[in-house]
Short mmCIF file of C-alpha atoms in Angstrom, two decimals:
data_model
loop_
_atom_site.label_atom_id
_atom_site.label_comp_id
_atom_site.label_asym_id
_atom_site.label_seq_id
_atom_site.Cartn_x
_atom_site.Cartn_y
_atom_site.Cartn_z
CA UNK A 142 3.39 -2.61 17.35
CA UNK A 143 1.81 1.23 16.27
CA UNK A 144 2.31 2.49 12.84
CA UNK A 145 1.47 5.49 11.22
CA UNK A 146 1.26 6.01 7.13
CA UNK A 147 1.14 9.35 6.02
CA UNK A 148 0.35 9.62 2.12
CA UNK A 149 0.92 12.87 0.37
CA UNK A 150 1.89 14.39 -3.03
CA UNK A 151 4.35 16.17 -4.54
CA UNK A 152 5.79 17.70 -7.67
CA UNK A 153 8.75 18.11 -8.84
CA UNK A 154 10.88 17.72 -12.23
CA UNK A 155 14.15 15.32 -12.99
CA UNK A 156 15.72 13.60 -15.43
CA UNK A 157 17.85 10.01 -15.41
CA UNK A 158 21.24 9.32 -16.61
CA UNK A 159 20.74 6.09 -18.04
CA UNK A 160 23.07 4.35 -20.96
CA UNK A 161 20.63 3.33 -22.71
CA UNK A 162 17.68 4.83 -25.22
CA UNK A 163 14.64 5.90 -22.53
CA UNK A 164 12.42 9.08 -22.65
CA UNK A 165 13.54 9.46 -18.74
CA UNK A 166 16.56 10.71 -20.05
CA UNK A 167 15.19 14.05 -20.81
CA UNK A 168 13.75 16.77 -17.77
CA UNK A 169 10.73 15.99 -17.25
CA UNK A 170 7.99 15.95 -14.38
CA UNK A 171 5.57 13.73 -12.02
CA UNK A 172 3.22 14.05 -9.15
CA UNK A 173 4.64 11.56 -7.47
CA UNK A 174 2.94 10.27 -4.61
CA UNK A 175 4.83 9.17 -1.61
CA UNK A 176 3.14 6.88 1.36
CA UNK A 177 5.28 6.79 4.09
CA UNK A 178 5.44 4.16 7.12
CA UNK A 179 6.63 4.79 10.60
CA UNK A 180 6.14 2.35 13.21
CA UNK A 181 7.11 1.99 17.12
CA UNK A 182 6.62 -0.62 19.74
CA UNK A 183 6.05 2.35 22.30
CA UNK A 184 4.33 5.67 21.72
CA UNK A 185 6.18 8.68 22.73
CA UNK A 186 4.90 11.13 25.61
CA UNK A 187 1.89 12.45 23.38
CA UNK A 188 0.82 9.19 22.39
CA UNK A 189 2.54 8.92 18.61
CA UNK A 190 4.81 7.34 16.73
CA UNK A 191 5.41 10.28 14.42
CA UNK A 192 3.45 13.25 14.24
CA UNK A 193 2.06 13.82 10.90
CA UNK A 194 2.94 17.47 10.91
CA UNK A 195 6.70 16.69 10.94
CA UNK A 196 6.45 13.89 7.93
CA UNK A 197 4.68 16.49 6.03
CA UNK A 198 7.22 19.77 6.76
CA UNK A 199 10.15 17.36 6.18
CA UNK A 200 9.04 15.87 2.71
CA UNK A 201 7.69 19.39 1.60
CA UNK A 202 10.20 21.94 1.93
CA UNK A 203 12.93 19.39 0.73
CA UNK A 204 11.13 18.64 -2.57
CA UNK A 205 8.16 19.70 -3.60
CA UNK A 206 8.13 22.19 -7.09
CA UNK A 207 11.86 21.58 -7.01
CA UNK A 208 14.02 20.00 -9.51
CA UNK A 209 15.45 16.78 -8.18
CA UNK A 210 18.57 16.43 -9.80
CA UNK A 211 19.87 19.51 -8.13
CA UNK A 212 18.89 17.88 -5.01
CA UNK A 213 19.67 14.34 -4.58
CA UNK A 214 23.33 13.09 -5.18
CA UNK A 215 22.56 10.07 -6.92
CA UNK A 216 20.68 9.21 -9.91
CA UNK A 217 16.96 10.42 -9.03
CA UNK A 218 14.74 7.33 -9.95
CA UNK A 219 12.21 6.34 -7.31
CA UNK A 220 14.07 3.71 -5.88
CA UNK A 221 16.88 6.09 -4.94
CA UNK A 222 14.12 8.45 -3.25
CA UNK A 223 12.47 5.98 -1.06
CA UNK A 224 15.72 4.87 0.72
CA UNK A 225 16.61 8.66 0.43
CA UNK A 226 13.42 9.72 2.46
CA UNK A 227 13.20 6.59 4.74
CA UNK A 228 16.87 7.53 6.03
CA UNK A 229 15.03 10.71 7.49
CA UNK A 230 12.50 10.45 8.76
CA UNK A 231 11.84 9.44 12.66
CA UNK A 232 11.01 5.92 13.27
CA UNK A 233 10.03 5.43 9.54
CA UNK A 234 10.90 1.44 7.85
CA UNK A 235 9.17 1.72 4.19
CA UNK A 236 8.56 4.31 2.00
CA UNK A 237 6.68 4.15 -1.38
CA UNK A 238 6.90 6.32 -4.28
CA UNK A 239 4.04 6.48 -7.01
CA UNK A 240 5.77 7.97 -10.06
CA UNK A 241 2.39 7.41 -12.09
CA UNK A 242 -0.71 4.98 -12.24
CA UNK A 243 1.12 1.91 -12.67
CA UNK A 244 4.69 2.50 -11.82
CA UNK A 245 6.06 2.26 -7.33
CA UNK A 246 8.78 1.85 -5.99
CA UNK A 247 9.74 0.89 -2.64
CA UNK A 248 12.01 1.14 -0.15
CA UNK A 249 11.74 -1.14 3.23
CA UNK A 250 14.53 -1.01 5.67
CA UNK A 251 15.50 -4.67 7.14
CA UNK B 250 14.92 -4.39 0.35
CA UNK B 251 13.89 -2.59 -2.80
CA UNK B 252 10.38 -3.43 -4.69
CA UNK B 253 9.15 -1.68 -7.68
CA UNK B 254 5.18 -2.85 -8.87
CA UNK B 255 3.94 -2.29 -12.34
CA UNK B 256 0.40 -2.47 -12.71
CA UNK B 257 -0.71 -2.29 -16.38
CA UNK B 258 -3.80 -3.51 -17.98
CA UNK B 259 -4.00 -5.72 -21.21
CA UNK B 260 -6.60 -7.15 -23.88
CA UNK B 261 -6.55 -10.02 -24.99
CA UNK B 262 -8.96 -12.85 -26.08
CA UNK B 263 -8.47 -17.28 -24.71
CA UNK B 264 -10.56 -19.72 -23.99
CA UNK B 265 -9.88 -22.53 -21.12
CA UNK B 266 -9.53 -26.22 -21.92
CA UNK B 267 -11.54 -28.13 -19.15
CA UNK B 268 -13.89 -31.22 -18.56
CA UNK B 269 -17.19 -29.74 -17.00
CA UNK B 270 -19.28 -27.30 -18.07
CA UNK B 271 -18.27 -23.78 -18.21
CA UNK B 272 -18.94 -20.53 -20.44
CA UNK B 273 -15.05 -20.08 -20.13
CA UNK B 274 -14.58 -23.00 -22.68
CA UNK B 275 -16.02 -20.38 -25.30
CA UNK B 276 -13.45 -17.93 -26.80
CA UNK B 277 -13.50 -15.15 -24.95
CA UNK B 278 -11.49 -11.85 -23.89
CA UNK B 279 -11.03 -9.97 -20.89
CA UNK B 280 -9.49 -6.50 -19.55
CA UNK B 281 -6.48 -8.43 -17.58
CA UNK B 282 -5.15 -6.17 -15.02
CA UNK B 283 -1.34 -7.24 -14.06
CA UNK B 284 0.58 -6.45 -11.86
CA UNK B 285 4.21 -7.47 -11.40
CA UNK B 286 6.45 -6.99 -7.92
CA UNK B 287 10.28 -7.02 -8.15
CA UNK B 288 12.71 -6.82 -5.33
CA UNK B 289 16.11 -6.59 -4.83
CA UNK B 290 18.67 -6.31 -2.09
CA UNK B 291 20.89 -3.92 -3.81
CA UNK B 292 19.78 -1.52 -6.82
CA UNK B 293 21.63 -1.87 -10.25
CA UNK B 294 24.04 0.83 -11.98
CA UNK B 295 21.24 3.28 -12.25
CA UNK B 296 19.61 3.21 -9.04
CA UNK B 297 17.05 0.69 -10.62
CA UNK B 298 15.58 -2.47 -9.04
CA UNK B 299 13.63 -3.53 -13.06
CA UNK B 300 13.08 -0.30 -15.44
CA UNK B 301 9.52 0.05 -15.74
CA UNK B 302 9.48 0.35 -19.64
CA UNK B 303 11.33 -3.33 -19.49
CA UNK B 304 8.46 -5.03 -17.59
CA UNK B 305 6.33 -2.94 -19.67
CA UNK B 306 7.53 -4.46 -22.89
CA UNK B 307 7.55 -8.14 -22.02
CA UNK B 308 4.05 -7.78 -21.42
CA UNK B 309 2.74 -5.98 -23.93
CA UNK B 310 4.97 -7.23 -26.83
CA UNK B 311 3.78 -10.50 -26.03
CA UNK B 312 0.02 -10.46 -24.98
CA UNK B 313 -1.71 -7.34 -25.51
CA UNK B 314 -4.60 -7.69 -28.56
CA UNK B 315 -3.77 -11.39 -29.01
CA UNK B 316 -4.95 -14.64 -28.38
CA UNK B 317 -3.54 -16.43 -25.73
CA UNK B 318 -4.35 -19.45 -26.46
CA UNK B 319 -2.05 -19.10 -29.21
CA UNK B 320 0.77 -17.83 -27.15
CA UNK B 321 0.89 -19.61 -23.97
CA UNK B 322 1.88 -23.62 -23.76
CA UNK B 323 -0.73 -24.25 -21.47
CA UNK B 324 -4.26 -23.68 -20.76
CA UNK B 325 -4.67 -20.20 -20.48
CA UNK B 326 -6.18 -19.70 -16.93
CA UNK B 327 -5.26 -16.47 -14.56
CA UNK B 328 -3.45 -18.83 -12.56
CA UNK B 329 -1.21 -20.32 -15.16
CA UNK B 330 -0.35 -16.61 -16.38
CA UNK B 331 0.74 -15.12 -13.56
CA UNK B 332 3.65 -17.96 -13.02
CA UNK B 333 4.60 -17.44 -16.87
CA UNK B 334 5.16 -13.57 -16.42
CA UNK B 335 6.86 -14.20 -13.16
CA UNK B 336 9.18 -16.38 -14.83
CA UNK B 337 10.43 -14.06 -17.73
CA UNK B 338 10.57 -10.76 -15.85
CA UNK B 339 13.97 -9.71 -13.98
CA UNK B 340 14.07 -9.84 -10.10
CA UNK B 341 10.52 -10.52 -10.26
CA UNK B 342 8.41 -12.56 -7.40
CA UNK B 343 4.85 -12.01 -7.30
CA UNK B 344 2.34 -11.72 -10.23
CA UNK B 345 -1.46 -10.41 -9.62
CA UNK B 346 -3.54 -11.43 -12.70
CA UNK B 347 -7.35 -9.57 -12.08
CA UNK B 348 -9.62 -11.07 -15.22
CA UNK B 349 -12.63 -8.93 -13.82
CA UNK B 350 -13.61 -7.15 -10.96
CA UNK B 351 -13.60 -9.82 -8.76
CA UNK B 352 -11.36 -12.52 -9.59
CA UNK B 353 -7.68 -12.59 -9.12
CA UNK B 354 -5.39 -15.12 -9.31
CA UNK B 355 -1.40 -14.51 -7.90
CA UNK B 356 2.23 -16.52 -8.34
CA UNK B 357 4.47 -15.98 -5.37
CA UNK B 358 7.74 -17.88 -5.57
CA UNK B 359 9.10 -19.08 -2.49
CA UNK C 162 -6.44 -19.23 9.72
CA UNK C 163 -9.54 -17.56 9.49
CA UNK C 164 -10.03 -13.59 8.77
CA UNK C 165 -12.57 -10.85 8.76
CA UNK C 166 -12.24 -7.01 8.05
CA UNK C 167 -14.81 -4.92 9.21
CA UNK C 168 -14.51 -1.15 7.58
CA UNK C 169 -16.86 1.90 8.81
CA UNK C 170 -16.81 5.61 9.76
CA UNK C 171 -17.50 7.37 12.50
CA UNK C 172 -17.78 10.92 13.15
CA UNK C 173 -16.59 12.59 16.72
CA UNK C 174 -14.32 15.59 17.93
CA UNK C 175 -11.26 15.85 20.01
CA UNK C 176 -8.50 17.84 20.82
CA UNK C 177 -4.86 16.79 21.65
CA UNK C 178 -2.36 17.40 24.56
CA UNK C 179 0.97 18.49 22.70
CA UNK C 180 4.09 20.31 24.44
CA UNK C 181 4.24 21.92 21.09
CA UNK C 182 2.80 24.44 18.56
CA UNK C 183 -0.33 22.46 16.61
CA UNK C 184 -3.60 23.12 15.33
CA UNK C 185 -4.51 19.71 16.57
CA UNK C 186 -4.63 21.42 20.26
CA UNK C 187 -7.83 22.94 19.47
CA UNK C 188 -11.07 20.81 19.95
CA UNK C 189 -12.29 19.59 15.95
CA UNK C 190 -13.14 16.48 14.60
CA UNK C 191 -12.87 14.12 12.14
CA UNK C 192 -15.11 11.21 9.97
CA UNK C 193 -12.75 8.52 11.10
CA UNK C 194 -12.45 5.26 9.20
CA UNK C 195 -11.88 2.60 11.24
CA UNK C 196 -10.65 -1.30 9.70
CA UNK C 197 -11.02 -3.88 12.18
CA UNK C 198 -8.98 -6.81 11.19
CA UNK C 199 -9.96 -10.32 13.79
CA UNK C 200 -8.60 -13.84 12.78
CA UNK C 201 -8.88 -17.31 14.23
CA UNK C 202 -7.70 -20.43 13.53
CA UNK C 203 -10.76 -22.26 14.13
CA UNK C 204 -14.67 -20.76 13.54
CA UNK C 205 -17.08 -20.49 16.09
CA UNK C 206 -20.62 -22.54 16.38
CA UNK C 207 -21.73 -20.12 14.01
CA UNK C 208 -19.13 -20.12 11.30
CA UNK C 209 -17.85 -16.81 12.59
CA UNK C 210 -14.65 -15.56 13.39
CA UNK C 211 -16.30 -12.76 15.25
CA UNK C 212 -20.01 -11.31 14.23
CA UNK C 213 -19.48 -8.15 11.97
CA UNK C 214 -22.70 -6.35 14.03
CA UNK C 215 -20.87 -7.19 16.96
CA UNK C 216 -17.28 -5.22 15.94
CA UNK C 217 -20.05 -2.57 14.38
CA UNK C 218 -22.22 -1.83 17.87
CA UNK C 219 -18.72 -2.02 20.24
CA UNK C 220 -17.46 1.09 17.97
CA UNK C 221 -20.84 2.97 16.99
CA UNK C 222 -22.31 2.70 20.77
CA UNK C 223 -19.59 3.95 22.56
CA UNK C 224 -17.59 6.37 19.87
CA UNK C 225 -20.34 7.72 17.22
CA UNK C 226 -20.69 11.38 17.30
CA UNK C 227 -19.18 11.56 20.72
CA UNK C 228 -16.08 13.78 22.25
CA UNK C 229 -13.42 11.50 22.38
CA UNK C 230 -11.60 13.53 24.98
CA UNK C 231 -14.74 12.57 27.40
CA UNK C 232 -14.35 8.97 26.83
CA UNK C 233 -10.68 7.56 26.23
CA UNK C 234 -8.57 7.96 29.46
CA UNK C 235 -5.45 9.18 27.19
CA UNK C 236 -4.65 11.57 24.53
CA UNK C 237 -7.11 11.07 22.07
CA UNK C 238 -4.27 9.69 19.17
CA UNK C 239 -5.20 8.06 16.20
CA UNK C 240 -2.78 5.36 17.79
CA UNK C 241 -4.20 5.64 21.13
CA UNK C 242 -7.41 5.07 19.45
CA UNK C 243 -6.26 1.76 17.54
CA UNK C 244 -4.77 0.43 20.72
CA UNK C 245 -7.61 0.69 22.49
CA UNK C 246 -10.22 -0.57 20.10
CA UNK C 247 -7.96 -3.74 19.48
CA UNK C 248 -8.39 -4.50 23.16
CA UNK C 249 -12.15 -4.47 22.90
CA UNK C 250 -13.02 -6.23 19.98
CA UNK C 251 -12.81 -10.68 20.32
CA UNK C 252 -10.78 -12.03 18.12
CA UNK C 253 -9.35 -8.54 17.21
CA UNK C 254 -5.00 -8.68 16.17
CA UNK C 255 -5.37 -5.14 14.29
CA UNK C 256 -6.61 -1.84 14.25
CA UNK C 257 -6.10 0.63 11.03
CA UNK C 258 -7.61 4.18 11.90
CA UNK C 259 -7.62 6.80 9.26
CA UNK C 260 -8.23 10.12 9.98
CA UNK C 261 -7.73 11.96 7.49
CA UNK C 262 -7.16 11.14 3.34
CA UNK C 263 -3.37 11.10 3.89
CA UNK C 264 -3.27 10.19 7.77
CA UNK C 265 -3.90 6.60 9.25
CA UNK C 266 -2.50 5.14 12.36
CA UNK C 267 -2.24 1.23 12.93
CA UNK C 268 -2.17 -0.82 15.64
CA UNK C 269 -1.09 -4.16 15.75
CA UNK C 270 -0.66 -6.90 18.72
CA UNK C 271 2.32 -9.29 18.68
#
């Protein structure tokens, strides 16, 4: 099997709707840093699984300095982002989200 | 699947119960760093596998600037620690205890 | 089972064959970090799963400030690259190549 991880940062404001007290509640913002895994049994023509270039353009312009509540139609919390950016990217299974030194979520398709 | 891993460092002084000899019998403290993986199949009202601040707060409220041997009901080794924390946290299946740079002890459950 | 992980870098340029607009077309280079992960189930006469100077001199020798593009009989990848080093190295199951801080490519036998 080939895989390819492509690890990159972004930043970007939202809040959480939560029904209980939390500080996440109010706009606020993170570099979050999002590692994201493709894999393929077979490479394509160039000899890839997913070009770097294309993770990168399609990760960028979607979200980065943006606010992501006006983006995402669901709650924004990191969970919710990983599945969100796994669903679109070619070939891609897992996708991590660092919302800060000790806090990552993760998404892995079955 | 979803995972979210909180990694979060405590102090805290202990002092292991055991018949050789060993420096670790003296009360002692350590920077423990922790780190707790949760998973779940489906996310919760809020787009949430655990909320951070939760696992945050078991951990801290309980151990951080104490003794352990005062807290735990059992010798205090790495080991024995990580299955505790695994057992109180929600959705949570893997502990990493590191008590220095190169020691770690983990709890998966099965 | 048995493991080692061998880690170094080596420094060579390449260019790539793409149907499409890249920078990557243009000859460059890279300090590539290569992780060589062998396993076995049993050691050898030595106590080796497989020598760590002899995963070091198959990569230095025939890679080390070299041009790719003369040497590997494909598009010069990072996954190519992987694929190919897996094949070389005894005892060798997978092959992590980073080539950049946010860009690695694996490859992995079944």
């Amino acid at each position: 099997m080939y895989y390819v991880t492509k690890r990159l940062e972004i930043s970007a404001s939202h809040s959480l709707k939560l029904n209980y007290s939390s500080k996440c509640k109010t706009l606020h913002g993170h570099n979050w840093i999002i590692t994201v895994h493709c894999k393929s049994e077979k490479l394509d023509q160039h000899g890839m699984v997913t070009d770097f270039t294309h993770i990168k353009r399609a990760i960028f312009e979607s979200l980065d300095h943006k606010n992501l509540d006006d983006i995402l139609p669901f709650n924004s919390t990191a969970e919710n982002l990983a599945k969100w950016l796994c669903d679109q990217i070619f070939n891609c299974y897992r996708v991590e989200v660092q919302e800060s030194e000790g806090n990552m979520a993760i998404y892995e398709s079955s």
